[in-house]
Tab-separated table of C-alpha atoms in Angstrom:
chain	number	residue	atom	x	y	z
A	29	MET	CA	-0.086	-0.083	-0.068
A	30	LYS	CA	1.472	3.401	-1.001
A	31	LEU	CA	1.332	5.958	1.722
A	32	LYS	CA	1.662	9.654	0.988
A	33	LEU	CA	3.526	12.255	3.033
A	34	ILE	CA	1.276	14.396	5.236
A	35	PRO	CA	1.867	18.075	4.253
A	36	LEU	CA	0.499	19.269	7.523
A	37	ILE	CA	3.509	17.903	9.441
A	38	LEU	CA	6.416	18.746	7.132
A	39	ALA	CA	7.553	21.618	9.322
A	40	SER	CA	7.223	19.914	12.599
A	41	SER	CA	10.096	20.329	14.907
A	42	VAL	CA	9.639	16.868	16.547
A	43	LEU	CA	10.605	15.175	13.224
A	44	LEU	CA	14.246	16.349	13.105
A	45	PRO	CA	15.995	14.053	15.585
A	46	GLY	CA	18.839	12.874	13.278
A	47	CYS	CA	19.663	16.336	12.067
A	48	PHE	CA	19.856	17.672	15.589
A	49	GLU	CA	21.832	14.777	16.737
A	50	GLU	CA	24.429	15.472	14.130
A	51	LYS	CA	24.639	19.248	15.049
A	52	ALA	CA	24.594	18.303	18.674
A	53	LYS	CA	27.986	16.402	18.094
A	54	ASP	CA	29.559	19.479	16.534
A	55	THR	CA	28.475	22.034	19.056
A	56	GLY	CA	28.631	20.212	22.369
A	57	THR	CA	24.673	20.444	22.809
A	58	ALA	CA	23.196	17.434	24.536
A	59	ALA	CA	22.161	14.889	21.976
A	60	ALA	CA	18.701	13.254	21.773
A	61	PRO	CA	18.544	10.144	24.003
A	62	THR	CA	19.728	6.841	22.382
A	63	VAL	CA	16.831	4.734	21.173
A	64	SER	CA	16.975	1.020	21.864
A	65	LYS	CA	15.405	-1.655	19.724
A	66	GLU	CA	12.783	-2.369	22.336
A	67	ASP	CA	11.581	1.247	22.378
A	68	ALA	CA	11.615	1.507	18.655
A	69	VAL	CA	8.818	1.397	15.980
A	70	ALA	CA	11.018	1.148	12.872
A	71	SER	CA	14.704	1.146	11.949
A	72	VAL	CA	16.070	3.074	9.050
A	73	ASN	CA	19.557	2.163	7.950
A	74	GLY	CA	20.280	1.254	11.571
A	75	THR	CA	18.715	4.320	13.149
A	76	TYR	CA	15.786	3.579	15.368
A	77	ILE	CA	12.516	5.645	15.431
A	78	SER	CA	11.190	5.547	18.945
A	79	LYS	CA	7.710	4.959	20.021
A	80	LYS	CA	7.778	8.218	21.664
A	81	THR	CA	8.231	10.034	18.491
A	82	LEU	CA	5.345	8.349	16.938
A	83	GLU	CA	3.076	9.132	19.912
A	84	THR	CA	4.182	12.699	19.811
A	85	LEU	CA	3.491	12.999	16.158
A	86	GLU	CA	0.206	11.508	16.657
A	87	LYS	CA	-0.778	13.961	19.346
A	88	GLU	CA	0.622	16.853	17.279
A	89	ILE	CA	-1.509	15.812	14.228
A	90	THR	CA	-4.641	15.477	16.274
A	91	GLU	CA	-4.155	18.979	17.644
A	92	ARG	CA	-3.361	20.587	14.413
A	93	SER	CA	-6.068	18.901	12.523
A	94	GLN	CA	-8.711	19.685	15.129
A	95	GLY	CA	-9.284	16.189	16.077
A	96	GLN	CA	-8.881	14.373	12.652
A	97	THR	CA	-6.864	11.247	13.157
A	98	PHE	CA	-4.637	9.309	10.727
A	99	PRO	CA	-3.703	5.608	10.871
A	100	LYS	CA	-0.514	4.807	12.733
A	101	GLU	CA	0.917	3.154	9.542
A	102	GLN	CA	0.643	6.336	7.617
A	103	LEU	CA	2.284	8.357	10.372
A	104	LEU	CA	5.036	5.835	10.789
A	105	GLU	CA	5.608	6.025	6.987
A	106	GLU	CA	5.877	9.857	7.271
A	107	LEU	CA	8.582	9.245	9.893
A	108	ILE	CA	10.477	6.733	7.867
A	109	GLN	CA	10.426	8.952	4.819
A	110	ARG	CA	11.625	12.004	6.886
A	111	GLU	CA	14.472	10.023	8.458
A	112	LEU	CA	15.448	9.008	4.962
A	113	LEU	CA	15.562	12.621	3.965
A	114	ILE	CA	17.443	13.545	7.066
A	115	GLN	CA	20.032	10.790	6.447
A	116	GLN	CA	20.482	12.059	2.846
A	117	ALA	CA	20.972	15.668	4.040
A	118	VAL	CA	23.574	14.563	6.656
A	119	GLN	CA	25.385	12.484	4.028
A	120	LYS	CA	25.651	15.553	1.742
A	121	GLN	CA	26.837	17.625	4.768
A	122	LEU	CA	23.674	19.824	4.333
A	123	ASP	CA	23.439	20.106	8.063
A	124	LYS	CA	26.820	21.978	8.079
A	125	SER	CA	25.668	24.759	5.590
A	126	PRO	CA	25.275	28.239	7.251
A	127	GLU	CA	21.719	28.465	6.098
A	128	VAL	CA	20.530	25.288	7.774
A	129	ILE	CA	22.739	25.873	10.862
A	130	GLU	CA	20.942	29.276	11.319
A	131	ARG	CA	17.614	27.841	10.849
A	132	MET	CA	18.326	25.004	13.460
A	133	ALA	CA	19.523	27.532	15.838
A	134	THR	CA	16.213	29.461	15.368
A	135	VAL	CA	14.159	26.415	16.074
A	136	ARG	CA	16.222	25.445	19.138
A	137	ASN	CA	16.020	29.036	20.492
A	138	SER	CA	12.248	28.929	20.015
A	139	LEU	CA	11.936	25.629	21.728
A	140	LEU	CA	13.991	26.776	24.542
A	141	SER	CA	12.068	30.132	25.176
A	142	GLN	CA	8.826	28.185	25.215
A	143	ALA	CA	10.249	25.549	27.542
A	144	ALA	CA	11.377	28.479	29.914
A	145	LEU	CA	7.788	29.927	29.922
A	146	GLN	CA	6.213	26.512	30.473
A	147	ASP	CA	8.568	25.607	33.221
A	148	TYR	CA	7.777	29.150	34.982
A	149	LEU	CA	4.048	28.593	34.611
A	150	LYS	CA	4.297	24.969	36.005
A	151	ALA	CA	6.136	26.331	38.979
A	152	ASN	CA	3.814	29.251	39.295
A	153	PRO	CA	0.231	27.908	38.131
A	154	VAL	CA	-2.734	30.233	37.944
A	155	THR	CA	-4.929	29.294	40.910
A	156	ASP	CA	-8.760	29.043	41.104
A	157	GLU	CA	-8.522	31.776	43.667
A	158	GLU	CA	-6.810	34.051	41.113
A	159	ILE	CA	-9.267	33.223	38.411
A	160	LYS	CA	-12.227	33.945	40.776
A	161	ALA	CA	-10.838	37.165	41.811
A	162	GLU	CA	-10.355	38.345	38.163
A	163	TYR	CA	-13.954	37.117	37.383
A	164	ASP	CA	-15.225	39.163	40.310
A	165	SER	CA	-13.432	42.245	39.132
A	166	LYS	CA	-14.596	42.082	35.581
A	167	MET	CA	-18.211	41.150	36.529
A	168	ALA	CA	-18.527	44.049	39.026
A	169	ASN	CA	-17.966	46.565	36.398
A	170	MET	CA	-20.299	45.150	33.714
A	171	GLY	CA	-22.716	48.101	34.087
A	172	SER	CA	-26.004	48.427	32.181
A	173	GLU	CA	-27.282	48.171	28.599
A	174	TYR	CA	-29.750	50.285	26.922
A	175	LYS	CA	-32.665	50.101	24.384
A	176	ALA	CA	-33.029	53.348	22.392
A	177	ARG	CA	-34.291	54.968	19.098
A	178	HIS	CA	-32.846	57.800	17.310
A	179	ILE	CA	-33.713	60.231	14.422
A	180	LEU	CA	-30.686	61.366	12.456
A	181	VAL	CA	-30.929	64.598	10.394
A	182	LYS	CA	-28.215	66.773	8.668
A	183	THR	CA	-28.681	70.143	10.614
A	184	GLU	CA	-29.406	71.257	14.292
A	185	ASP	CA	-32.286	73.354	13.096
A	186	GLU	CA	-33.990	70.169	11.676
A	187	ALA	CA	-33.261	68.244	15.039
A	188	LYS	CA	-34.749	71.164	16.955
A	189	LYS	CA	-37.899	71.164	14.957
A	190	LEU	CA	-38.423	67.461	15.726
A	191	ILE	CA	-37.899	67.950	19.318
A	192	ALA	CA	-40.582	70.671	19.243
A	193	GLU	CA	-42.836	68.280	17.546
A	194	LEU	CA	-42.251	65.608	20.111
A	195	GLU	CA	-42.925	68.000	22.843
A	196	LYS	CA	-46.312	68.591	21.226
A	197	GLY	CA	-47.059	64.829	21.475
A	198	ALA	CA	-45.865	63.532	18.005
A	199	ASP	CA	-44.933	59.960	17.716
A	200	PHE	CA	-41.167	59.228	17.778
A	201	THR	CA	-41.386	56.334	15.569
A	202	ALA	CA	-43.390	57.999	13.025
A	203	LEU	CA	-41.023	60.939	12.896
A	204	ALA	CA	-38.077	58.682	12.566
A	205	LYS	CA	-39.599	56.885	9.564
A	206	LYS	CA	-40.408	60.136	7.886
A	207	HIS	CA	-37.264	62.305	8.593
A	208	SER	CA	-34.394	60.061	9.669
A	209	ILE	CA	-31.399	59.728	7.043
A	210	ASP	CA	-30.168	56.829	8.901
A	211	PRO	CA	-30.730	53.243	7.277
A	212	MET	CA	-32.662	52.354	10.427
A	213	GLY	CA	-35.076	55.105	9.881
A	214	SER	CA	-37.465	52.751	8.156
A	215	GLU	CA	-37.513	50.736	11.348
A	216	GLY	CA	-38.507	53.752	13.395
A	217	GLY	CA	-34.785	54.500	14.356
A	218	ASP	CA	-34.740	51.274	16.550
A	219	LEU	CA	-31.063	50.533	17.660
A	220	GLY	CA	-31.947	47.504	19.806
A	221	TRP	CA	-29.916	46.843	22.971
A	222	PHE	CA	-26.393	48.161	23.380
A	223	THR	CA	-23.745	49.011	25.960
A	224	ALA	CA	-22.589	52.639	26.282
A	225	ASP	CA	-19.000	51.640	25.246
A	226	ARG	CA	-20.336	50.685	21.722
A	227	MET	CA	-21.344	54.186	20.941
A	228	VAL	CA	-19.227	57.354	20.316
A	229	PRO	CA	-19.115	59.431	23.622
A	230	PRO	CA	-21.590	62.175	22.585
A	231	PHE	CA	-24.144	59.689	21.827
A	232	SER	CA	-23.632	57.286	24.779
A	233	GLU	CA	-23.477	60.162	27.232
A	234	ALA	CA	-26.749	61.283	26.085
A	235	VAL	CA	-28.303	57.853	26.374
A	236	VAL	CA	-26.925	57.355	29.871
A	237	ALA	CA	-28.148	60.766	31.002
A	238	LEU	CA	-31.794	60.157	29.977
A	239	GLU	CA	-34.534	58.405	31.914
A	240	ASN	CA	-36.404	55.428	30.391
A	241	GLY	CA	-39.146	56.738	28.120
A	242	LYS	CA	-37.679	60.134	27.737
A	243	PHE	CA	-36.112	61.773	24.566
A	244	SER	CA	-33.331	64.201	24.437
A	245	LYS	CA	-34.291	67.884	24.720
A	246	GLN	CA	-31.323	69.146	22.888
A	247	PRO	CA	-29.833	67.773	19.580
A	248	VAL	CA	-26.789	65.619	19.860
A	249	GLN	CA	-23.986	66.071	17.327
A	250	THR	CA	-21.783	63.204	16.128
A	251	GLN	CA	-19.725	62.985	12.944
A	252	PHE	CA	-22.845	61.636	11.216
A	253	GLY	CA	-25.060	64.445	11.825
A	254	TRP	CA	-27.468	65.562	14.538
A	255	HIS	CA	-29.540	63.129	16.677
A	256	VAL	CA	-32.713	63.273	18.494
A	257	ILE	CA	-32.581	60.161	20.993
A	258	LEU	CA	-35.331	58.302	22.757
A	259	ARG	CA	-34.328	55.936	25.667
A	260	GLU	CA	-36.771	53.213	25.847
A	261	GLU	CA	-35.370	50.816	28.401
A	262	SER	CA	-32.339	49.977	30.351
A	263	ARG	CA	-31.196	46.870	32.433
A	264	ALA	CA	-28.261	45.655	34.242
A	265	LEU	CA	-26.030	43.159	32.428
A	266	THR	CA	-26.273	39.658	33.659
A	267	PRO	CA	-22.789	38.201	34.113
A	268	PRO	CA	-22.223	34.577	32.682
A	269	PRO	CA	-21.803	31.818	35.408
A	270	PHE	CA	-18.244	31.436	36.732
A	271	ASP	CA	-17.851	27.861	35.578
A	272	ALA	CA	-18.789	28.898	32.069
A	273	VAL	CA	-16.012	31.362	31.678
A	274	LYS	CA	-13.368	29.878	34.037
A	275	GLU	CA	-11.255	28.211	31.483
A	276	GLN	CA	-11.387	31.349	29.171
A	277	ILE	CA	-9.986	33.470	32.070
A	278	ARG	CA	-7.116	31.179	32.792
A	279	PRO	CA	-5.010	31.713	29.577
A	280	MET	CA	-5.367	35.414	30.078
A	281	LEU	CA	-3.877	35.192	33.551
A	282	GLN	CA	-1.065	32.805	32.389
A	283	ARG	CA	-0.086	35.417	29.760
A	284	GLN	CA	-0.043	38.017	32.395
A	285	LYS	CA	2.109	36.036	34.689
A	286	ALA	CA	4.525	35.065	31.553
A	287	GLN	CA	4.713	38.808	30.700
A	288	ALA	CA	5.632	39.721	34.175
A	289	MET	CA	8.257	37.045	34.347
A	290	ILE	CA	9.780	38.273	31.112
A	291	GLU	CA	9.751	41.951	32.280
A	292	ASN	CA	11.470	41.052	35.419
A	293	LEU	CA	14.230	39.104	33.500
A	294	ARG	CA	14.666	42.301	31.330
A	295	LYS	CA	14.723	44.569	34.305
A	296	ASN	CA	17.742	42.490	35.854
A	297	ALA	CA	19.390	42.009	32.684
A	298	LYS	CA	22.084	44.124	30.904
A	299	VAL	CA	20.505	44.842	27.576
A	300	GLU	CA	22.161	46.997	24.823
A	301	VAL	CA	20.093	47.826	21.769
A	302	LEU	CA	22.493	48.109	18.839
A	303	LEU	CA	19.772	48.552	16.109
A	304	PRO	CA	19.914	52.128	14.868
A	305	PRO	CA	16.772	54.153	15.630
A	306	THR	CA	14.212	54.415	12.776
A	307	PRO	CA	14.498	57.827	11.221
A	308	PRO	CA	11.299	60.051	11.542
A	309	LYS	CA	9.152	59.862	8.572
A	310	GLN	CA	9.385	62.931	6.277
A	311	GLU	CA	6.228	65.258	6.243
A	312	GLU	CA	4.174	64.793	3.053
A	313	THR	CA	4.520	67.672	0.634
A	314	GLN	CA	1.342	66.668	-1.276
A	315	PRO	CA	-1.840	68.143	0.099
A	316	ALA	CA	-4.253	65.772	1.605
A	317	ALA	CA	-7.080	64.655	-0.403
A	318	ALA	CA	-10.531	66.106	0.496
A	319	PRO	CA	-12.387	63.916	2.975
A	320	VAL	CA	-15.113	61.644	1.626
A	321	GLU	CA	-18.402	62.138	3.087
A	322	GLN	CA	-19.217	59.524	5.662
A	323	THR	CA	-22.563	57.907	5.789
A	324	ALA	CA	-23.778	56.269	8.988
A	325	PRO	CA	-23.404	52.501	8.985
A	326	ALA	CA	-26.352	50.194	9.519
A	327	ALA	CA	-27.456	49.716	13.259
A	328	GLU	CA	-28.049	46.416	14.767
A	329	PRO	CA	-31.150	44.531	13.864
A	330	ALA	CA	-34.120	45.999	15.943
A	331	ASN	CA	-35.520	43.982	18.793
A	332	VAL	CA	-32.814	41.367	19.043
A	333	GLU	CA	-32.243	40.379	22.483
A	334	PRO	CA	-28.635	40.028	23.557
A	335	SER	CA	-27.452	36.466	24.025
A	336	GLY	CA	-25.696	37.237	27.420
A	337	ALA	CA	-22.476	38.792	28.539
A	338	THR	CA	-19.391	37.630	26.794
A	339	ALA	CA	-16.474	36.100	28.801
A	340	PRO	CA	-13.878	38.706	29.832
A	341	THR	CA	-10.652	38.692	27.782
A	342	ALA	CA	-7.041	39.883	28.369
A	343	GLU	CA	-7.253	43.683	28.261
A	344	ALA	CA	-9.812	43.541	25.470
A	345	LYS	CA	-10.828	46.718	23.716
A	346	PRO	CA	-14.452	47.157	23.233
A	347	ALA	CA	-15.660	46.239	19.877
A	348	GLU	CA	-16.648	48.911	17.497
A	349	PRO	CA	-20.354	49.480	17.233
A	350	ALA	CA	-22.256	48.680	14.110
A	351	THR	CA	-24.607	51.568	14.792
A	352	THR	CA	-25.299	55.070	13.324
A	353	ALA	CA	-24.000	56.514	16.575
A	354	LYS	CA	-20.451	55.886	15.593
């Protein structure tokens, strides 16, 4: 049966034992452990391929291919063909070429840096208490979300006239359908539910300042024009259960610990940057093009209930809104 190479693993560093062994002899670096026949799954010109190498490859393939598995025979054939190529390269002394030596050093350094981080995190694991503290901190500041409508017009005078009509008892939805230049005007200006951080400050500040059922008495200006805003409802955000987000918080705290460890190493190291500073960019001599008139993007579909608070992420910046208030 003819078995093909698996392109997915061609760059796998775990498949370079022969090449690294040869280089280890030249540089004094510790060589890979000697494989006995009892611990081997194949022999290629007297060089044994270990059971551990096959197991590592099998695990790596499963992770890279999102659960897809391959027959052991196919994986073993990949290792055999790779060992044949390694032996051919060593025979031609390609492992002594400057390019290959440099690339092997890069791979080695990458593995060592990862090993240092893993060793530190193993000795300083993220605890459940730290995860809970982070969860409580994030959830305590979740705040509220709002349901609002708005009417967008081009001038302040137009907005003031609409406010005057509303004060006389005009229907907000009807005015929005008739006058709003926003794409959601046909829906009565309905913006659905949103958090304040999804809007630009002038709009979000106006919404937060309003009471439920009240409209803005003064026009609100943004880069899209002038808004008349009706705040319909508000509600406190409900945090997701701790167990639902626990394992999403852990990697964030691990990254924070790793970064702190690296910063501490740098603080206590003697570092000299030899790279010349980048020269400042020259000012453009050509006049800037006239700005293109922006139109307000479409708002969220009206009356769509939020699916719940999202899990906290590491120093995540709030997503840009898909609303006319941007």
